[in-house]
PDB file of C-alpha atoms and ligand atoms in Angstrom:
ATOM      1  CA  MET A  38      21.444 -15.305 -11.191  1.00  0.00           C
ATOM      2  CA  LYS A  39      17.846 -14.371 -10.579  1.00  0.00           C
ATOM      3  CA  GLU A  40      16.154 -12.173 -13.136  1.00  0.00           C
ATOM      4  CA  ARG A  41      15.861  -8.555 -11.878  1.00  0.00           C
ATOM      5  CA  LEU A  42      12.805  -6.529 -12.879  1.00  0.00           C
ATOM      6  CA  ILE A  43      11.916  -2.969 -12.337  1.00  0.00           C
ATOM      7  CA  ILE A  44       8.267  -2.225 -13.477  1.00  0.00           C
ATOM      8  CA  GLY A  45       7.295   1.336 -13.503  1.00  0.00           C
ATOM      9  CA  ASN A  46       3.706   1.865 -13.252  1.00  0.00           C
ATOM     10  CA  TRP A  47       2.433   5.423 -14.383  1.00  0.00           C
ATOM     11  CA  LYS A  48      -1.200   4.649 -13.393  1.00  0.00           C
ATOM     12  CA  SER A  49      -3.622   7.359 -14.723  1.00  0.00           C
ATOM     13  CA  HIS A  50      -0.918   9.995 -15.062  1.00  0.00           C
ATOM     14  CA  LYS A  51       0.602  11.744 -17.918  1.00  0.00           C
ATOM     15  CA  THR A  52      -0.439  13.446 -21.162  1.00  0.00           C
ATOM     16  CA  ILE A  53       1.376  12.632 -24.420  1.00  0.00           C
ATOM     17  CA  PRO A  54       3.962  15.856 -24.079  1.00  0.00           C
ATOM     18  CA  GLN A  55       4.526  14.670 -20.510  1.00  0.00           C
ATOM     19  CA  ALA A  56       5.290  11.226 -21.625  1.00  0.00           C
ATOM     20  CA  VAL A  57       7.785  12.405 -24.444  1.00  0.00           C
ATOM     21  CA  GLU A  58       9.292  14.864 -21.903  1.00  0.00           C
ATOM     22  CA  TRP A  59      10.110  12.092 -19.452  1.00  0.00           C
ATOM     23  CA  LEU A  60      11.329   9.694 -22.284  1.00  0.00           C
ATOM     24  CA  ARG A  61      13.531  12.606 -23.512  1.00  0.00           C
ATOM     25  CA  GLN A  62      15.186  12.856 -20.273  1.00  0.00           C
ATOM     26  CA  ILE A  63      15.806   9.179 -19.997  1.00  0.00           C
ATOM     27  CA  LYS A  64      17.131   8.850 -23.660  1.00  0.00           C
ATOM     28  CA  ASP A  65      20.080  11.086 -22.448  1.00  0.00           C
ATOM     29  CA  HIS A  66      21.176   8.374 -19.849  1.00  0.00           C
ATOM     30  CA  LYS A  67      20.237   5.391 -21.776  1.00  0.00           C
ATOM     31  CA  ASP A  68      23.815   4.075 -21.962  1.00  0.00           C
ATOM     32  CA  GLU A  69      23.838   4.003 -18.043  1.00  0.00           C
ATOM     33  CA  ILE A  70      21.077   1.431 -17.680  1.00  0.00           C
ATOM     34  CA  PRO A  71      22.531  -1.940 -16.816  1.00  0.00           C
ATOM     35  CA  GLU A  72      21.810  -4.667 -19.492  1.00  0.00           C
ATOM     36  CA  ASP A  73      20.958  -7.404 -16.879  1.00  0.00           C
ATOM     37  CA  LYS A  74      18.024  -5.638 -15.592  1.00  0.00           C
ATOM     38  CA  THR A  75      14.675  -5.935 -17.206  1.00  0.00           C
ATOM     39  CA  VAL A  76      13.056  -2.582 -17.234  1.00  0.00           C
ATOM     40  CA  ILE A  77       8.994  -2.366 -18.071  1.00  0.00           C
ATOM     41  CA  ILE A  78       7.222   1.114 -18.539  1.00  0.00           C
ATOM     42  CA  CYS A  79       3.474   0.561 -17.960  1.00  0.00           C
ATOM     43  CA  PRO A  80       1.874   3.791 -19.244  1.00  0.00           C
ATOM     44  CA  SER A  81      -1.997   4.445 -19.832  1.00  0.00           C
ATOM     45  CA  PHE A  82      -3.604   3.214 -22.910  1.00  0.00           C
ATOM     46  CA  THR A  83      -3.804   6.596 -24.614  1.00  0.00           C
ATOM     47  CA  LEU A  84       0.119   6.817 -24.348  1.00  0.00           C
ATOM     48  CA  LEU A  85       1.048   3.191 -25.538  1.00  0.00           C
ATOM     49  CA  TYR A  86       1.582   4.010 -29.256  1.00  0.00           C
ATOM     50  CA  THR A  87       3.800   7.230 -28.201  1.00  0.00           C
ATOM     51  CA  VAL A  88       5.841   5.715 -25.829  1.00  0.00           C
ATOM     52  CA  SER A  89       6.524   2.139 -27.698  1.00  0.00           C
ATOM     53  CA  SER A  90       7.414   4.236 -30.972  1.00  0.00           C
ATOM     54  CA  PHE A  91       9.814   6.476 -28.870  1.00  0.00           C
ATOM     55  CA  VAL A  92      11.246   3.296 -27.353  1.00  0.00           C
ATOM     56  CA  ARG A  93      11.905   1.577 -30.495  1.00  0.00           C
ATOM     57  CA  GLU A  94      13.174   4.828 -32.411  1.00  0.00           C
ATOM     58  CA  TYR A  95      15.865   5.723 -29.939  1.00  0.00           C
ATOM     59  CA  SER A  96      16.449   2.084 -28.846  1.00  0.00           C
ATOM     60  CA  LEU A  97      15.886   2.545 -25.146  1.00  0.00           C
ATOM     61  CA  PRO A  98      16.381  -0.509 -23.207  1.00  0.00           C
ATOM     62  CA  PHE A  99      12.811  -0.875 -21.994  1.00  0.00           C
ATOM     63  CA  LYS A 100       9.856  -3.175 -22.316  1.00  0.00           C
ATOM     64  CA  ILE A 101       6.418  -2.090 -22.470  1.00  0.00           C
ATOM     65  CA  GLY A 102       3.321  -3.136 -20.599  1.00  0.00           C
ATOM     66  CA  ALA A 103      -0.084  -2.061 -20.254  1.00  0.00           C
ATOM     67  CA  GLN A 104      -1.762  -1.628 -16.765  1.00  0.00           C
ATOM     68  CA  ASP A 105      -5.185  -3.586 -17.669  1.00  0.00           C
ATOM     69  CA  ILE A 106      -6.793  -5.877 -20.358  1.00  0.00           C
ATOM     70  CA  SER A 107     -10.333  -6.459 -21.220  1.00  0.00           C
ATOM     71  CA  PRO A 108     -11.619 -10.023 -20.127  1.00  0.00           C
ATOM     72  CA  PHE A 109     -13.458 -10.081 -23.442  1.00  0.00           C
ATOM     73  CA  PRO A 110     -12.196 -10.353 -27.111  1.00  0.00           C
ATOM     74  CA  GLU A 111     -12.627  -7.858 -29.527  1.00  0.00           C
ATOM     75  CA  GLY A 112     -16.458  -7.196 -29.962  1.00  0.00           C
ATOM     76  CA  ALA A 113     -19.227  -5.035 -28.873  1.00  0.00           C
ATOM     77  CA  PHE A 114     -17.518  -3.952 -25.281  1.00  0.00           C
ATOM     78  CA  THR A 115     -17.555  -0.206 -25.386  1.00  0.00           C
ATOM     79  CA  GLY A 116     -14.977   1.427 -23.740  1.00  0.00           C
ATOM     80  CA  GLU A 117     -12.760  -1.755 -23.347  1.00  0.00           C
ATOM     81  CA  VAL A 118      -9.116  -2.237 -24.713  1.00  0.00           C
ATOM     82  CA  ASN A 119      -8.694  -5.951 -25.772  1.00  0.00           C
ATOM     83  CA  GLY A 120      -5.685  -7.922 -25.846  1.00  0.00           C
ATOM     84  CA  LYS A 121      -5.101  -8.042 -29.618  1.00  0.00           C
ATOM     85  CA  GLN A 122      -5.074  -4.210 -29.279  1.00  0.00           C
ATOM     86  CA  ILE A 123      -2.593  -4.181 -26.428  1.00  0.00           C
ATOM     87  CA  LYS A 124      -0.304  -6.701 -28.367  1.00  0.00           C
ATOM     88  CA  GLU A 125       0.297  -4.081 -31.024  1.00  0.00           C
ATOM     89  CA  PHE A 126       2.203  -2.068 -28.498  1.00  0.00           C
ATOM     90  CA  ALA A 127       2.857  -4.362 -25.148  1.00  0.00           C
ATOM     91  CA  GLU A 128       4.612  -7.497 -24.162  1.00  0.00           C
ATOM     92  CA  TYR A 129       3.474  -7.144 -20.532  1.00  0.00           C
ATOM     93  CA  VAL A 130       0.258  -6.780 -18.652  1.00  0.00           C
ATOM     94  CA  ILE A 131      -0.686  -5.794 -14.995  1.00  0.00           C
ATOM     95  CA  ILE A 132      -3.558  -7.757 -14.058  1.00  0.00           C
ATOM     96  CA  GLY A 133      -5.298  -7.472 -10.454  1.00  0.00           C
ATOM     97  CA  HIS A 134      -3.829  -4.277  -9.211  1.00  0.00           C
ATOM     98  CA  SER A 135      -5.623  -3.513  -5.855  1.00  0.00           C
ATOM     99  CA  GLU A 136      -6.934  -0.146  -7.389  1.00  0.00           C
ATOM    100  CA  ARG A 137      -8.761  -2.141 -10.014  1.00  0.00           C
ATOM    101  CA  ARG A 138      -9.827  -4.486  -7.257  1.00  0.00           C
ATOM    102  CA  ARG A 139     -11.048  -1.921  -5.004  1.00  0.00           C
ATOM    103  CA  TYR A 140     -12.250   1.068  -7.334  1.00  0.00           C
ATOM    104  CA  PHE A 141     -13.390  -1.261 -10.296  1.00  0.00           C
ATOM    105  CA  SER A 142     -14.674  -4.296  -8.168  1.00  0.00           C
ATOM    106  CA  GLU A 143     -12.717  -6.837 -10.154  1.00  0.00           C
ATOM    107  CA  SER A 144     -13.396 -10.169  -8.831  1.00  0.00           C
ATOM    108  CA  ASP A 145     -11.041 -13.191  -8.689  1.00  0.00           C
ATOM    109  CA  GLU A 146     -13.221 -14.692 -11.533  1.00  0.00           C
ATOM    110  CA  THR A 147     -12.890 -11.732 -13.814  1.00  0.00           C
ATOM    111  CA  LEU A 148      -9.329 -11.830 -13.032  1.00  0.00           C
ATOM    112  CA  ALA A 149      -8.702 -15.345 -14.027  1.00  0.00           C
ATOM    113  CA  LYS A 150     -10.720 -14.215 -17.411  1.00  0.00           C
ATOM    114  CA  LYS A 151      -8.125 -11.508 -17.920  1.00  0.00           C
ATOM    115  CA  VAL A 152      -5.056 -13.693 -17.362  1.00  0.00           C
ATOM    116  CA  SER A 153      -6.514 -16.529 -19.636  1.00  0.00           C
ATOM    117  CA  MET A 154      -7.075 -13.863 -22.198  1.00  0.00           C
ATOM    118  CA  ALA A 155      -3.620 -12.315 -21.902  1.00  0.00           C
ATOM    119  CA  HIS A 156      -1.643 -15.552 -21.623  1.00  0.00           C
ATOM    120  CA  GLY A 157      -3.723 -16.796 -24.647  1.00  0.00           C
ATOM    121  CA  LEU A 158      -2.437 -14.165 -26.734  1.00  0.00           C
ATOM    122  CA  GLY A 159       1.072 -14.315 -25.758  1.00  0.00           C
ATOM    123  CA  LEU A 160       1.162 -11.444 -23.040  1.00  0.00           C
ATOM    124  CA  THR A 161       3.127 -11.970 -20.034  1.00  0.00           C
ATOM    125  CA  VAL A 162       1.007 -11.229 -17.107  1.00  0.00           C
ATOM    126  CA  ILE A 163       2.213  -9.315 -14.019  1.00  0.00           C
ATOM    127  CA  TYR A 164      -0.429 -10.518 -11.405  1.00  0.00           C
ATOM    128  CA  CYS A 165      -0.894  -8.206  -8.358  1.00  0.00           C
ATOM    129  CA  VAL A 166      -1.886  -9.599  -4.947  1.00  0.00           C
ATOM    130  CA  PRO A 167      -2.413  -7.746  -1.627  1.00  0.00           C
ATOM    131  CA  ASP A 168      -1.416 -10.459   0.657  1.00  0.00           C
ATOM    132  CA  ALA A 169       0.164 -14.075   1.394  1.00  0.00           C
ATOM    133  CA  VAL A 170      -3.152 -15.947   0.778  1.00  0.00           C
ATOM    134  CA  SER A 171      -4.524 -14.543  -2.628  1.00  0.00           C
ATOM    135  CA  LYS A 172      -5.380 -17.095  -5.172  1.00  0.00           C
ATOM    136  CA  VAL A 173      -3.038 -17.280  -8.204  1.00  0.00           C
ATOM    137  CA  PRO A 174      -4.386 -18.425 -11.703  1.00  0.00           C
ATOM    138  CA  ASP A 175      -2.236 -21.336 -13.173  1.00  0.00           C
ATOM    139  CA  GLU A 176      -0.724 -19.419 -16.071  1.00  0.00           C
ATOM    140  CA  VAL A 177       0.911 -16.662 -14.003  1.00  0.00           C
ATOM    141  CA  ARG A 178       4.746 -16.410 -13.618  1.00  0.00           C
ATOM    142  CA  TYR A 179       5.270 -12.951 -12.272  1.00  0.00           C
ATOM    143  CA  LEU A 180       3.327 -12.290  -9.104  1.00  0.00           C
ATOM    144  CA  ALA A 181       3.520  -8.651  -7.559  1.00  0.00           C
ATOM    145  CA  TYR A 182       3.016  -8.757  -3.722  1.00  0.00           C
ATOM    146  CA  GLU A 183       1.625  -5.304  -3.018  1.00  0.00           C
ATOM    147  CA  PRO A 184       0.120  -4.817   0.534  1.00  0.00           C
ATOM    148  CA  VAL A 185      -2.635  -2.325   0.363  1.00  0.00           C
ATOM    149  CA  LYS A 186      -1.170  -0.039   3.344  1.00  0.00           C
ATOM    150  CA  SER A 187       1.797   0.400   1.483  1.00  0.00           C
ATOM    151  CA  ILE A 188       0.470   1.612  -2.055  1.00  0.00           C
ATOM    152  CA  GLY A 189       1.021   5.230  -2.417  1.00  0.00           C
ATOM    153  CA  THR A 190       1.456   6.020   1.396  1.00  0.00           C
ATOM    154  CA  GLY A 191       5.295   6.411   1.960  1.00  0.00           C
ATOM    155  CA  ASN A 192       4.933   3.238   4.406  1.00  0.00           C
ATOM    156  CA  PRO A 193       6.463   0.511   2.801  1.00  0.00           C
ATOM    157  CA  ASP A 194       6.437  -3.063   4.118  1.00  0.00           C
ATOM    158  CA  THR A 195       9.669  -4.336   5.984  1.00  0.00           C
ATOM    159  CA  PRO A 196      12.034  -6.270   3.465  1.00  0.00           C
ATOM    160  CA  GLU A 197      11.871  -9.092   5.895  1.00  0.00           C
ATOM    161  CA  HIS A 198       8.059  -9.307   5.787  1.00  0.00           C
ATOM    162  CA  ALA A 199       8.103  -9.095   1.980  1.00  0.00           C
ATOM    163  CA  GLU A 200      10.515 -11.789   1.904  1.00  0.00           C
ATOM    164  CA  ALA A 201       8.594 -14.026   4.076  1.00  0.00           C
ATOM    165  CA  VAL A 202       5.358 -13.459   1.824  1.00  0.00           C
ATOM    166  CA  ALA A 203       7.647 -13.958  -1.134  1.00  0.00           C
ATOM    167  CA  LYS A 204       9.063 -17.058   0.147  1.00  0.00           C
ATOM    168  CA  THR A 205       5.630 -18.370   1.082  1.00  0.00           C
ATOM    169  CA  TYR A 206       4.600 -17.916  -2.524  1.00  0.00           C
ATOM    170  CA  CYS A 207       7.575 -19.423  -4.183  1.00  0.00           C
ATOM    171  CA  ARG A 208       7.312 -22.600  -1.698  1.00  0.00           C
ATOM    172  CA  LYS A 209       3.624 -23.246  -2.983  1.00  0.00           C
ATOM    173  CA  HIS A 210       4.457 -22.280  -6.592  1.00  0.00           C
ATOM    174  CA  PRO A 211       7.901 -22.791  -7.470  1.00  0.00           C
ATOM    175  CA  ARG A 212       7.164 -21.418 -11.321  1.00  0.00           C
ATOM    176  CA  LEU A 213       6.524 -17.873  -9.683  1.00  0.00           C
ATOM    177  CA  GLN A 214       8.956 -14.863  -9.706  1.00  0.00           C
ATOM    178  CA  ILE A 215       8.042 -12.444  -6.980  1.00  0.00           C
ATOM    179  CA  ILE A 216       7.904  -8.596  -7.363  1.00  0.00           C
ATOM    180  CA  TYR A 217       7.500  -6.421  -4.450  1.00  0.00           C
ATOM    181  CA  GLY A 218       5.376  -3.102  -4.829  1.00  0.00           C
ATOM    182  CA  GLY A 219       4.301  -0.247  -2.270  1.00  0.00           C
ATOM    183  CA  SER A 220       6.098   2.925  -1.861  1.00  0.00           C
ATOM    184  CA  VAL A 221       9.360   1.636  -3.422  1.00  0.00           C
ATOM    185  CA  VAL A 222      11.953   4.652  -3.710  1.00  0.00           C
ATOM    186  CA  ALA A 223      15.668   4.899  -4.645  1.00  0.00           C
ATOM    187  CA  GLU A 224      16.620   4.737  -1.012  1.00  0.00           C
ATOM    188  CA  ASN A 225      14.833   1.433  -0.164  1.00  0.00           C
ATOM    189  CA  VAL A 226      14.877  -0.355  -3.308  1.00  0.00           C
ATOM    190  CA  ALA A 227      17.841  -2.523  -2.782  1.00  0.00           C
ATOM    191  CA  SER A 228      16.578  -3.704   0.599  1.00  0.00           C
ATOM    192  CA  PHE A 229      13.789  -5.517  -1.159  1.00  0.00           C
ATOM    193  CA  THR A 230      15.583  -6.776  -4.307  1.00  0.00           C
ATOM    194  CA  ASN A 231      18.429  -8.121  -2.200  1.00  0.00           C
ATOM    195  CA  GLN A 232      16.093 -10.467  -0.389  1.00  0.00           C
ATOM    196  CA  PRO A 233      16.705 -14.021  -2.008  1.00  0.00           C
ATOM    197  CA  SER A 234      12.772 -14.532  -2.816  1.00  0.00           C
ATOM    198  CA  ILE A 235      12.271 -11.227  -4.463  1.00  0.00           C
ATOM    199  CA  SER A 236      13.144 -10.677  -8.000  1.00  0.00           C
ATOM    200  CA  GLY A 237      12.218  -7.192  -8.670  1.00  0.00           C
ATOM    201  CA  VAL A 238      10.071  -4.087  -7.751  1.00  0.00           C
ATOM    202  CA  LEU A 239       6.975  -2.274  -9.033  1.00  0.00           C
ATOM    203  CA  PRO A 240       7.264   1.481  -8.109  1.00  0.00           C
ATOM    204  CA  GLY A 241       4.225   3.697  -8.918  1.00  0.00           C
ATOM    205  CA  GLY A 242       4.568   7.404  -7.935  1.00  0.00           C
ATOM    206  CA  ALA A 243       8.621   7.311  -7.947  1.00  0.00           C
ATOM    207  CA  SER A 244       8.366   5.900 -11.521  1.00  0.00           C
ATOM    208  CA  LEU A 245       6.693   9.279 -12.478  1.00  0.00           C
ATOM    209  CA  ASN A 246       9.994  11.268 -12.378  1.00  0.00           C
ATOM    210  CA  PRO A 247      12.723  10.210 -14.688  1.00  0.00           C
ATOM    211  CA  ALA A 248      15.621  11.040 -12.525  1.00  0.00           C
ATOM    212  CA  GLU A 249      14.165   9.312  -9.542  1.00  0.00           C
ATOM    213  CA  PHE A 250      13.245   6.141 -11.720  1.00  0.00           C
ATOM    214  CA  LEU A 251      16.776   6.087 -13.037  1.00  0.00           C
ATOM    215  CA  ASP A 252      17.995   5.859  -9.520  1.00  0.00           C
ATOM    216  CA  ILE A 253      15.639   3.069  -8.614  1.00  0.00           C
ATOM    217  CA  VAL A 254      16.916   1.188 -11.913  1.00  0.00           C
ATOM    218  CA  HIS A 255      20.570   1.551 -10.766  1.00  0.00           C
ATOM    219  CA  ASN A 256      20.114   0.666  -7.202  1.00  0.00           C
ATOM    220  CA  ALA A 257      17.930  -2.143  -7.390  1.00  0.00           C
TER     221      ALA A 257
HETATM  222  P1  PGA B 184       3.548   3.304  -5.185  1.00  0.00           P
HETATM  223  O1  PGA B 184       2.676   2.440  -6.059  1.00  0.00           O
HETATM  224  O2  PGA B 184       4.864   3.005  -5.558  1.00  0.00           O
HETATM  225  O3  PGA B 184       3.108   4.791  -5.609  1.00  0.00           O
HETATM  226  O4  PGA B 184       3.214   2.955  -3.693  1.00  0.00           O
HETATM  227  C1  PGA B 184       2.984   0.957  -6.470  1.00  0.00           C
HETATM  228  C2  PGA B 184       1.666   0.465  -6.983  1.00  0.00           C
HETATM  229  O5  PGA B 184       0.508   0.486  -6.638  1.00  0.00           O
HETATM  230  O6  PGA B 184       1.961  -0.376  -7.969  1.00  0.00           O
END
């Protein structure tokens, strides 16, 4: 059976009290989370300590991911969060999200450095691409296909088209598992995860509300 992943990307949302409230609400339903699904929460750097501590303390069946990583090692790089620091809290890291490519001008070259940094430290990379033709660094195993027109718009790709893109990537790179992201909600999640070449989903906006996120996890 293929692995099934649900990756909640909180983006630049939530303060510590808001994150704790989200976790408290999830905690009351933790026994309903199916064991055969891999659920990954990706909060802001400032929340990583709180979220990972809570997850450990209450044995929530969640893995933790960061939303980005510095392309540099530790050192004089003001404002950057390096891989060793991320490793203290997280097992996964999202790299190449289209918002990073667009608002922070991240190039394929920078992204390749980030992937290599993460991989070298044993972090599992979730590499985002906007289309069927993007380059994929060799170390990547999880590829998130996220068409820009579908991100945060309520206008998801069709499951058939997402499957066609996923299949193209799988044929070209058999090592990859493909995730779909872009306006995933509880009502449409199964239409993506039921596709043979799609292993999971990456909801952004719909991961912010605990009840909605749980519905996505159930339906995925
Ligand atoms: P969305 O975001 O679910 O809010 O469309 C997905 C993403 O950008 O990862």
